[in-house]
Amino acid sequence: MGRPGKWRDGAGSLLVGRDSLPLEIAASYRARRRGLLGRDGIGGALLITPTNSVHTFGMRFAIDVAYLDRSFTVLDVVTMRPGRLGMIRPRGRHVLEAESGAMAGWGVRPGVRVTVVPSRGE
């Protein structure tokens, strides 16, 4: 797992329990700002780091948002429709985004700790 300041844009895996899911990592200012804008969906999840708040202005679909603390423990999970501004989570350090309904299916809920594994070279 990466350390603060060591994250890079790229691919990886999100481990939730015994499940491994495809993950995109957005760590640069440009990638964090773009997020899921302009897309019609995502297979897996997007990790935005560092951040403690997101918005869905310009989004084409509803998303699940999981706010994570420094240890990748889920603080909160919300579903956001397009055109919304999320609340700031003061203890939040990272955000996971996925298509609406995905987080519940993966078992991502408050108190669960997830693991992020960047691909080699990340």
Coordinates of N, CA, C and O in Angstrom, one line a residue:
M1 N 0.8 -1.2 0.0 CA 0.0 0.0 0.0 C 0.9 1.2 0.0 O 1.9 1.2 0.6
G2 N 0.5 2.3 -0.7 CA 1.2 3.5 -0.8 C 1.2 4.3 0.5 O 0.4 4.1 1.4
R3 N 2.2 5.2 0.6 CA 2.2 6.1 1.7 C 1.8 7.5 1.3 O 1.9 7.8 0.1
P4 N 1.3 8.3 2.2 CA 0.9 9.7 1.8 C 2.0 10.3 1.1 O 3.2 10.3 1.4
G5 N 1.7 11.0 0.0 CA 2.7 11.7 -0.9 C 3.3 10.7 -1.9 O 4.1 11.2 -2.7
K6 N 3.1 9.5 -1.8 CA 3.7 8.5 -2.7 C 2.8 7.9 -3.7 O 3.2 7.1 -4.5
W7 N 1.5 8.3 -3.7 CA 0.6 7.8 -4.6 C 0.8 8.3 -6.0 O 1.2 9.5 -6.2
R8 N 0.5 7.5 -7.0 CA 0.6 7.9 -8.4 C -0.7 7.5 -9.2 O -1.3 6.5 -8.8
D9 N -1.0 8.2 -10.2 CA -2.2 7.9 -11.0 C -1.9 6.5 -11.6 O -0.7 6.2 -12.0
G10 N -2.9 5.7 -11.8 CA -2.7 4.4 -12.4 C -3.8 3.4 -12.0 O -4.9 3.8 -11.5
A11 N -3.5 2.1 -12.2 CA -4.4 1.0 -11.9 C -4.0 0.3 -10.7 O -2.8 0.5 -10.2
G12 N -4.8 -0.5 -10.2 CA -4.5 -1.3 -9.0 C -5.7 -2.2 -8.7 O -6.6 -2.4 -9.5
S13 N -5.7 -2.7 -7.5 CA -6.8 -3.6 -7.0 C -7.3 -3.1 -5.7 O -6.5 -2.6 -4.9
L14 N -8.6 -3.2 -5.5 CA -9.2 -2.9 -4.2 C -9.6 -4.2 -3.6 O -10.4 -5.0 -4.2
L15 N -9.1 -4.5 -2.4 CA -9.4 -5.7 -1.7 C -10.4 -5.4 -0.6 O -10.2 -4.6 0.3
V16 N -11.6 -6.1 -0.7 CA -12.6 -6.0 0.3 C -12.9 -7.4 0.8 O -13.5 -8.1 0.0
G17 N -12.5 -7.7 2.0 CA -12.7 -9.1 2.4 C -11.9 -10.0 1.5 O -10.7 -9.7 1.3
R18 N -12.5 -10.9 0.9 CA -11.8 -11.9 0.0 C -11.9 -11.5 -1.5 O -11.4 -12.1 -2.3
D19 N -12.6 -10.4 -1.7 CA -12.8 -10.0 -3.1 C -11.8 -9.0 -3.5 O -11.3 -8.1 -2.8
S20 N -11.3 -9.2 -4.8 CA -10.4 -8.2 -5.4 C -11.1 -7.6 -6.6 O -11.6 -8.3 -7.5
L21 N -11.1 -6.3 -6.6 CA -11.9 -5.5 -7.6 C -10.9 -4.6 -8.3 O -9.9 -4.1 -7.8
P22 N -11.2 -4.3 -9.6 CA -10.4 -3.4 -10.4 C -10.5 -2.0 -9.8 O -11.6 -1.6 -9.4
L23 N -9.4 -1.3 -9.8 CA -9.3 0.0 -9.2 C -8.5 0.9 -10.1 O -7.4 0.6 -10.6
E24 N -9.0 2.2 -10.2 CA -8.2 3.2 -10.8 C -7.8 4.2 -9.7 O -8.6 4.4 -8.8
I25 N -6.6 4.7 -9.8 CA -6.1 5.6 -8.7 C -5.9 7.0 -9.4 O -5.2 7.1 -10.4
A26 N -6.5 8.0 -8.7 CA -6.4 9.4 -9.2 C -5.7 10.1 -8.0 O -6.3 10.4 -7.0
A27 N -4.4 10.4 -8.2 CA -3.6 11.1 -7.2 C -3.1 12.5 -7.6 O -2.9 13.3 -6.7
S28 N -2.9 12.7 -8.9 CA -2.5 14.0 -9.3 C -3.6 15.0 -9.3 O -4.8 14.6 -9.3
Y29 N -3.3 16.3 -9.3 CA -4.3 17.3 -9.3 C -5.3 17.1 -10.5 O -6.5 17.1 -10.3
R30 N -4.7 16.9 -11.6 CA -5.5 16.7 -12.9 C -6.4 15.5 -12.8 O -7.6 15.6 -13.1
A31 N -5.9 14.4 -12.4 CA -6.7 13.2 -12.3 C -7.8 13.3 -11.3 O -8.9 12.8 -11.4
R32 N -7.5 13.9 -10.1 CA -8.5 14.1 -9.1 C -9.6 15.0 -9.5 O -10.7 14.8 -9.2
R33 N -9.2 16.0 -10.2 CA -10.2 17.0 -10.7 C -11.1 16.4 -11.7 O -12.3 16.6 -11.7
R34 N -10.6 15.5 -12.6 CA -11.4 14.9 -13.6 C -12.3 13.8 -13.1 O -13.5 13.7 -13.4
G35 N -11.8 13.0 -12.2 CA -12.6 11.9 -11.5 C -13.3 11.1 -12.6 O -12.7 10.6 -13.5
L36 N -14.6 11.0 -12.4 CA -15.4 10.2 -13.3 C -16.2 11.1 -14.3 O -17.1 10.6 -15.0
L37 N -15.8 12.3 -14.4 CA -16.5 13.3 -15.3 C -16.4 12.8 -16.8 O -15.3 12.3 -17.2
G38 N -17.5 12.9 -17.5 CA -17.4 12.5 -18.9 C -17.6 11.0 -19.2 O -17.6 10.6 -20.3
R39 N -17.7 10.2 -18.2 CA -17.9 8.8 -18.3 C -19.3 8.4 -18.2 O -20.1 9.0 -17.6
D40 N -19.6 7.2 -18.8 CA -21.0 6.7 -18.6 C -21.1 5.5 -17.6 O -22.1 5.0 -17.4
G41 N -19.9 5.2 -17.0 CA -19.9 4.2 -16.0 C -18.4 3.8 -15.6 O -17.5 4.4 -16.2
I42 N -18.3 2.9 -14.7 CA -16.9 2.5 -14.3 C -17.0 1.0 -13.9 O -18.0 0.6 -13.2
G43 N -16.1 0.2 -14.4 CA -16.0 -1.2 -13.9 C -15.1 -1.3 -12.8 O -13.9 -1.1 -12.9
G44 N -15.6 -1.4 -11.6 CA -14.7 -1.4 -10.4 C -14.9 -0.1 -9.7 O -16.0 0.5 -9.6
A45 N -13.8 0.5 -9.2 CA -13.9 1.7 -8.4 C -12.7 2.7 -8.7 O -11.8 2.3 -9.4
L46 N -12.9 3.9 -8.3 CA -11.9 4.9 -8.5 C -11.5 5.4 -7.1 O -12.4 5.8 -6.3
L47 N -10.2 5.4 -6.8 CA -9.7 6.0 -5.5 C -9.2 7.4 -5.8 O -8.3 7.6 -6.7
I48 N -9.7 8.4 -5.1 CA -9.2 9.7 -5.2 C -8.5 10.0 -3.9 O -9.1 9.9 -2.8
T49 N -7.2 10.4 -4.1 CA -6.4 10.7 -2.9 C -5.4 11.8 -3.2 O -4.8 11.8 -4.3
P50 N -5.2 12.7 -2.3 CA -5.9 12.9 -1.0 C -7.1 13.7 -1.3 O -7.1 14.7 -2.1
T51 N -8.2 13.5 -0.6 CA -9.4 14.3 -0.6 C -10.3 13.9 0.5 O -10.2 12.8 1.0
N52 N -11.2 14.8 0.9 CA -12.2 14.5 2.0 C -13.6 14.9 1.6 O -14.5 14.9 2.4
S53 N -13.7 15.3 0.3 CA -15.0 15.7 -0.2 C -15.0 15.6 -1.8 O -14.0 15.7 -2.4
V54 N -16.2 15.3 -2.3 CA -16.3 15.2 -3.8 C -17.6 15.9 -4.2 O -18.5 16.3 -3.4
H55 N -17.8 16.1 -5.5 CA -19.0 16.6 -6.1 C -19.4 15.8 -7.3 O -18.5 15.0 -7.8
T56 N -20.6 15.9 -7.7 CA -21.1 15.2 -8.9 C -21.6 16.1 -10.0 O -22.4 15.7 -10.9
F57 N -21.1 17.3 -10.0 CA -21.5 18.3 -11.0 C -20.9 17.8 -12.4 O -19.7 17.5 -12.4
G58 N -21.7 17.7 -13.4 CA -21.3 17.2 -14.7 C -21.2 15.7 -14.9 O -20.8 15.2 -15.9
M59 N -21.6 15.0 -13.8 CA -21.6 13.5 -13.9 C -22.8 13.1 -14.7 O -23.9 13.7 -14.7
R60 N -22.7 11.9 -15.3 CA -23.8 11.3 -16.1 C -24.6 10.2 -15.4 O -25.6 9.7 -15.9
F61 N -24.1 9.8 -14.2 CA -24.8 8.7 -13.5 C -24.5 8.9 -12.0 O -23.6 9.6 -11.5
A62 N -25.4 8.2 -11.2 CA -25.3 8.3 -9.7 C -24.2 7.4 -9.3 O -23.9 6.4 -9.9
I63 N -23.5 7.8 -8.2 CA -22.4 7.1 -7.7 C -22.5 6.8 -6.2 O -23.2 7.5 -5.5
D64 N -21.8 5.7 -5.8 CA -21.6 5.5 -4.4 C -20.3 6.1 -4.0 O -19.3 6.0 -4.8
V65 N -20.2 6.8 -2.9 CA -19.0 7.4 -2.4 C -18.7 6.9 -1.0 O -19.5 6.9 -0.1
A66 N -17.5 6.3 -0.9 CA -17.0 5.8 0.5 C -15.9 6.7 0.9 O -14.9 6.9 0.2
Y67 N -16.1 7.3 2.0 CA -15.0 8.2 2.6 C -14.2 7.3 3.5 O -14.7 6.6 4.4
L68 N -12.8 7.4 3.3 CA -11.9 6.6 4.0 C -11.0 7.4 4.9 O -10.6 8.5 4.5
D69 N -10.6 6.9 6.1 CA -9.6 7.6 6.9 C -8.2 7.2 6.4 O -8.0 6.5 5.5
R70 N -7.2 7.6 7.2 CA -5.8 7.3 6.8 C -5.5 5.9 6.8 O -4.6 5.4 6.0
S71 N -6.2 5.1 7.6 CA -5.9 3.6 7.6 C -6.8 2.8 6.6 O -6.8 1.6 6.7
F72 N -7.5 3.6 5.8 CA -8.4 3.0 4.8 C -9.6 2.3 5.5 O -10.2 1.3 4.9
T73 N -10.0 2.8 6.6 CA -11.3 2.3 7.2 C -12.4 3.2 6.7 O -12.2 4.5 6.7
V74 N -13.5 2.6 6.4 CA -14.6 3.4 5.8 C -15.3 4.2 6.9 O -15.7 3.6 7.9
L75 N -15.4 5.5 6.7 CA -16.1 6.4 7.7 C -17.5 6.5 7.4 O -18.4 6.5 8.3
D76 N -17.9 6.5 6.1 CA -19.3 6.7 5.7 C -19.4 6.3 4.2 O -18.4 6.4 3.4
V77 N -20.6 5.9 3.8 CA -20.9 5.6 2.4 C -22.2 6.3 2.1 O -23.2 6.2 2.8
V78 N -22.2 7.0 1.0 CA -23.4 7.7 0.5 C -23.6 7.5 -1.0 O -22.6 7.3 -1.7
T79 N -24.8 7.6 -1.4 CA -25.1 7.6 -2.8 C -25.4 9.0 -3.2 O -26.2 9.7 -2.6
M80 N -24.7 9.5 -4.3 CA -24.9 10.8 -4.8 C -25.4 10.8 -6.2 O -24.8 10.2 -7.1
R81 N -26.5 11.6 -6.4 CA -27.0 11.8 -7.8 C -26.2 12.8 -8.5 O -25.5 13.6 -7.8
P82 N -26.2 12.9 -9.8 CA -25.5 14.0 -10.5 C -26.0 15.4 -10.0 O -27.1 15.6 -9.6
G83 N -25.0 16.3 -10.0 CA -25.3 17.7 -9.6 C -25.3 18.0 -8.1 O -25.9 18.9 -7.7
R84 N -24.6 17.1 -7.4 CA -24.6 17.3 -5.9 C -23.2 17.7 -5.4 O -22.2 17.3 -6.0
L85 N -23.2 18.3 -4.2 CA -21.9 18.6 -3.5 C -21.9 17.8 -2.3 O -22.8 17.9 -1.4
G86 N -20.9 16.9 -2.1 CA -20.8 16.1 -0.9 C -20.3 16.9 0.3 O -19.6 17.9 0.1
M87 N -20.6 16.5 1.5 CA -20.2 17.1 2.7 C -18.7 16.8 2.9 O -18.2 15.7 2.6
I88 N -18.0 17.7 3.5 CA -16.6 17.5 3.9 C -16.6 16.5 5.1 O -17.3 16.7 6.0
R89 N -15.7 15.5 5.0 CA -15.5 14.6 6.2 C -14.1 15.0 6.7 O -13.1 14.7 6.2
P90 N -14.1 15.7 7.9 CA -12.8 16.2 8.5 C -11.8 15.1 8.7 O -10.6 15.3 8.5
R91 N -12.2 13.9 9.0 CA -11.2 12.8 9.2 C -10.9 12.0 7.9 O -10.0 11.1 7.9
G92 N -11.6 12.4 6.9 CA -11.4 11.7 5.6 C -10.0 12.0 5.0 O -9.5 13.2 5.0
R93 N -9.5 11.0 4.3 CA -8.2 11.2 3.6 C -8.3 10.8 2.2 O -7.6 11.3 1.3
H94 N -9.1 9.8 1.9 CA -9.3 9.2 0.6 C -10.8 9.0 0.3 O -11.6 8.9 1.3
V95 N -11.2 8.9 -1.0 CA -12.5 8.7 -1.3 C -12.5 7.6 -2.4 O -11.7 7.6 -3.3
L96 N -13.4 6.6 -2.2 CA -13.7 5.6 -3.3 C -15.0 6.0 -4.0 O -16.0 6.3 -3.3
E97 N -15.0 5.9 -5.3 CA -16.2 6.1 -6.0 C -16.5 4.9 -6.9 O -15.6 4.3 -7.4
A98 N -17.8 4.5 -7.0 CA -18.2 3.4 -7.8 C -19.6 3.7 -8.3 O -20.3 4.6 -7.8
E99 N -20.1 2.9 -9.2 CA -21.5 3.0 -9.7 C -22.4 2.8 -8.5 O -22.2 2.0 -7.6
S100 N -23.6 3.5 -8.5 CA -24.6 3.4 -7.5 C -25.0 1.9 -7.2 O -25.2 1.2 -8.2
G101 N -24.9 1.5 -6.0 CA -25.3 0.2 -5.6 C -24.1 -0.8 -5.5 O -24.3 -1.8 -4.8
A102 N -23.0 -0.4 -6.0 CA -21.8 -1.3 -6.0 C -21.3 -1.5 -4.6 O -20.9 -2.7 -4.2
M103 N -21.2 -0.5 -3.8 CA -20.6 -0.6 -2.5 C -21.3 -1.6 -1.6 O -20.7 -2.4 -0.9
A104 N -22.6 -1.6 -1.6 CA -23.4 -2.5 -0.8 C -23.1 -3.9 -1.3 O -23.0 -4.8 -0.4
G105 N -23.1 -4.1 -2.6 CA -22.8 -5.5 -3.1 C -21.4 -6.0 -2.7 O -21.2 -7.2 -2.6
W106 N -20.4 -5.1 -2.5 CA -19.1 -5.5 -2.2 C -18.9 -5.6 -0.7 O -17.9 -6.0 -0.2
G107 N -19.9 -5.1 0.1 CA -19.8 -5.2 1.6 C -19.0 -4.0 2.1 O -18.5 -4.0 3.3
V108 N -18.9 -2.9 1.4 CA -18.3 -1.7 1.8 C -19.3 -0.9 2.6 O -20.3 -0.4 2.1
R109 N -19.0 -0.7 3.9 CA -19.9 0.0 4.8 C -19.0 0.6 6.0 O -17.9 0.2 6.1
P110 N -19.5 1.5 6.8 CA -18.7 2.1 7.8 C -18.1 1.0 8.8 O -18.8 0.1 9.1
G111 N -16.9 1.2 9.1 CA -16.1 0.3 10.0 C -15.3 -0.7 9.2 O -14.4 -1.3 9.8
V112 N -15.6 -1.0 8.0 CA -14.9 -2.0 7.2 C -13.6 -1.3 6.7 O -13.5 -0.2 6.3
R113 N -12.5 -2.1 6.8 CA -11.2 -1.7 6.3 C -10.9 -2.3 4.9 O -11.0 -3.5 4.8
V114 N -10.6 -1.5 4.0 CA -10.3 -1.9 2.6 C -8.7 -1.8 2.4 O -8.1 -1.1 3.1
T115 N -8.3 -2.5 1.4 CA -6.8 -2.5 1.1 C -6.7 -2.1 -0.4 O -7.4 -2.6 -1.2
V116 N -5.8 -1.2 -0.6 CA -5.5 -0.7 -2.0 C -4.1 -1.2 -2.4 O -3.2 -1.0 -1.6
V117 N -4.1 -1.9 -3.5 CA -2.8 -2.5 -4.0 C -2.6 -1.9 -5.4 O -3.2 -2.2 -6.3
P118 N -1.6 -0.9 -5.4 CA -1.3 -0.3 -6.8 C -0.6 -1.4 -7.6 O 0.0 -2.3 -7.1
S119 N -0.8 -1.3 -8.9 CA -0.2 -2.2 -9.9 C 1.3 -2.0 -9.8 O 1.8 -0.9 -9.4
R120 N 2.1 -2.9 -10.3 CA 3.5 -2.8 -10.3 C 3.9 -1.6 -11.0 O 3.3 -1.2 -12.1
G121 N 4.9 -0.9 -10.5 CA 5.4 0.4 -11.2 C 4.6 1.6 -10.7 O 4.9 2.7 -11.1
E122 N 3.5 1.4 -9.9 CA 2.8 2.5 -9.4 C 3.4 3.1 -8.2 O 3.9 2.4 -7.4

